[in-house]
Short mmCIF file of C-alpha atoms in Angstrom, two decimals:
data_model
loop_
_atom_site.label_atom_id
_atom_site.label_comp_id
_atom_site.label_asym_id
_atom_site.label_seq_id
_atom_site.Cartn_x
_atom_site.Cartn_y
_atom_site.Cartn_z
CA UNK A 1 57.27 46.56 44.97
CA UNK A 2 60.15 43.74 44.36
CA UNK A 3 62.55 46.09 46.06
CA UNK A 4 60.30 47.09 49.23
CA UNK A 5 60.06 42.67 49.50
CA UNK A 6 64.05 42.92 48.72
CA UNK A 7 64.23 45.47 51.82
CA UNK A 8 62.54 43.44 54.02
CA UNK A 9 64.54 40.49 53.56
CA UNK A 10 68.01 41.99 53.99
CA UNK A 11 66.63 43.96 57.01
CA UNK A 12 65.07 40.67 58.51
CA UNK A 13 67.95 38.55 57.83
CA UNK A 14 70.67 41.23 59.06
CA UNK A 15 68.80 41.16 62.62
CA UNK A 16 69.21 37.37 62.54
CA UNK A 17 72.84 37.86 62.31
CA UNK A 18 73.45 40.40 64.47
CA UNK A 19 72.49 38.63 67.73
CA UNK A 20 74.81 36.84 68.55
CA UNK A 21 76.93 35.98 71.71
CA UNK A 22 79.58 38.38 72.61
CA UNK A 23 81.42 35.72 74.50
CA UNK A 24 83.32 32.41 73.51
CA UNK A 25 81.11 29.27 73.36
CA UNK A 26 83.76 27.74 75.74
CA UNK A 27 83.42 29.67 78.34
CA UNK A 28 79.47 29.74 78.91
CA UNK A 29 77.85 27.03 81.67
CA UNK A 30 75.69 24.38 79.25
CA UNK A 31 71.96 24.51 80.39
CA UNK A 32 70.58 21.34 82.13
CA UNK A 33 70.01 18.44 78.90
CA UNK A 34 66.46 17.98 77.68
CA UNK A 35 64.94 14.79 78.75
CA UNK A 36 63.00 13.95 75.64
CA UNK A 37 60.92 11.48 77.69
CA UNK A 38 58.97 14.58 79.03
CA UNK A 39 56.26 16.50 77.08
CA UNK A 40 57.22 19.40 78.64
CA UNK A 41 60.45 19.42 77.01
CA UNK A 42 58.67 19.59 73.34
CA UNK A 43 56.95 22.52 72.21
CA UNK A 44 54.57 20.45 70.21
CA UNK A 45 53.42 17.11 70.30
CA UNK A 46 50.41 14.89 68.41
CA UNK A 47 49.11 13.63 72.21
CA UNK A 48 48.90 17.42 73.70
CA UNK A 49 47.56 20.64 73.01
CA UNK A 50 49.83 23.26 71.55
CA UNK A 51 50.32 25.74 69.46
CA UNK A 52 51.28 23.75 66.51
CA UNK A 53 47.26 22.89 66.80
CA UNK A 54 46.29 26.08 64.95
CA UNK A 55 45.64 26.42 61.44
CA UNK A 56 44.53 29.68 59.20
CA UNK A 57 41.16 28.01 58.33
CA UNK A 58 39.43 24.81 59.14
CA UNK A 59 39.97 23.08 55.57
CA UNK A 60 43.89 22.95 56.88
CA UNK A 61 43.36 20.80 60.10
CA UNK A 62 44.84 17.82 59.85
CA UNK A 63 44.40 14.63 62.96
CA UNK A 64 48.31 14.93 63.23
CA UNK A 65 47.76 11.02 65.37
CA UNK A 66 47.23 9.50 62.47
CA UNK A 67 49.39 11.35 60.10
CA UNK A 68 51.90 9.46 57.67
CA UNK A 69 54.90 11.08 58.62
CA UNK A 70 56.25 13.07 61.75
CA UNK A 71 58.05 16.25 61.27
CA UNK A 72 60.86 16.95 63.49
CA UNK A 73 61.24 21.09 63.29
CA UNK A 74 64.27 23.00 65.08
CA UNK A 75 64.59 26.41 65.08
CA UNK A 76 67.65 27.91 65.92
CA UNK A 77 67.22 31.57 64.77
CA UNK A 78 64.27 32.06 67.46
CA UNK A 79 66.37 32.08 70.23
CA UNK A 80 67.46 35.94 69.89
CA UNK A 81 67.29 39.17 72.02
CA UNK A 82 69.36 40.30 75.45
CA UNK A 83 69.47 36.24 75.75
CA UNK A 84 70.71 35.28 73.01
CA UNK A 85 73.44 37.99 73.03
CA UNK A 86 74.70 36.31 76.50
CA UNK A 87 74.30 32.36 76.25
CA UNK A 88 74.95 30.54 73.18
CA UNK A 89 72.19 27.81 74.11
CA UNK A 90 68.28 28.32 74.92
CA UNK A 91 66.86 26.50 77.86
CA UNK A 92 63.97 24.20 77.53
CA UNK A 93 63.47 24.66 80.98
CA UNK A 94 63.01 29.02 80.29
CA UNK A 95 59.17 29.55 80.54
CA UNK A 96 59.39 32.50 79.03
CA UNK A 97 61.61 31.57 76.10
CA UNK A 98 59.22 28.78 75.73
CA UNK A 99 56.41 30.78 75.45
CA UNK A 100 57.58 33.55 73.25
CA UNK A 101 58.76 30.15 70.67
CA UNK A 102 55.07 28.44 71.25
CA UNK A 103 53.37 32.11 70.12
CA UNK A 104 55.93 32.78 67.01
CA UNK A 105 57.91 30.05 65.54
CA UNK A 106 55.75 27.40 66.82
CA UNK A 107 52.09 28.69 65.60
#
């Protein structure tokens, strides 16, 4: 069973590195900066609804307003596919790269 779990890791982690862009970082245009003012721009935040709302079961929910700390979460290795094989940089103004990160990475 250890090796099947093995497997799965080098197969997941070998599609992580395989996407890639296949042209130099120089030479792409830079998508239009985030402004961080925005809520749009986030994918989650304590004030909206989002996906980072859901938990497995109920006894997991947390009021993230009035937690102790705020977690700041990137995640670089979501931006993959066609995409990701022809720009080096997601868009935080792509809808649907937005909503493919809000229903994977996100939840």
């Amino acid at each position: 069973m250890k090796y099947l779990y093995l497997l799965l890791a080098i197969a997941f982690f070998s599609g992580c590195i395989s996407v890639k862009p296949r042209i130099a970082f120089e030479s792409l245009p830079i998508p239009k900066a985030p402004d961080y003012n925005n809520p749009d721009c986030w994918a989650a935040l304590p004030e909206k609804i989002d996906s980072a709302d859901l938990f497995p079961t109920v006894q997991m929910a947390t009021n993230q307003k009035e937690a102790e700390v705020d977690v700041f979460f990137l995640h670089p290795t979501s931006y993959t596919g066609n995409k990701g094989e022809r720009n080096w940089n997601g868009d935080v103004y792509d809808d649907q790269l937005n909503l493919k990160t809000d229903n994977s990475t996100i939840k």
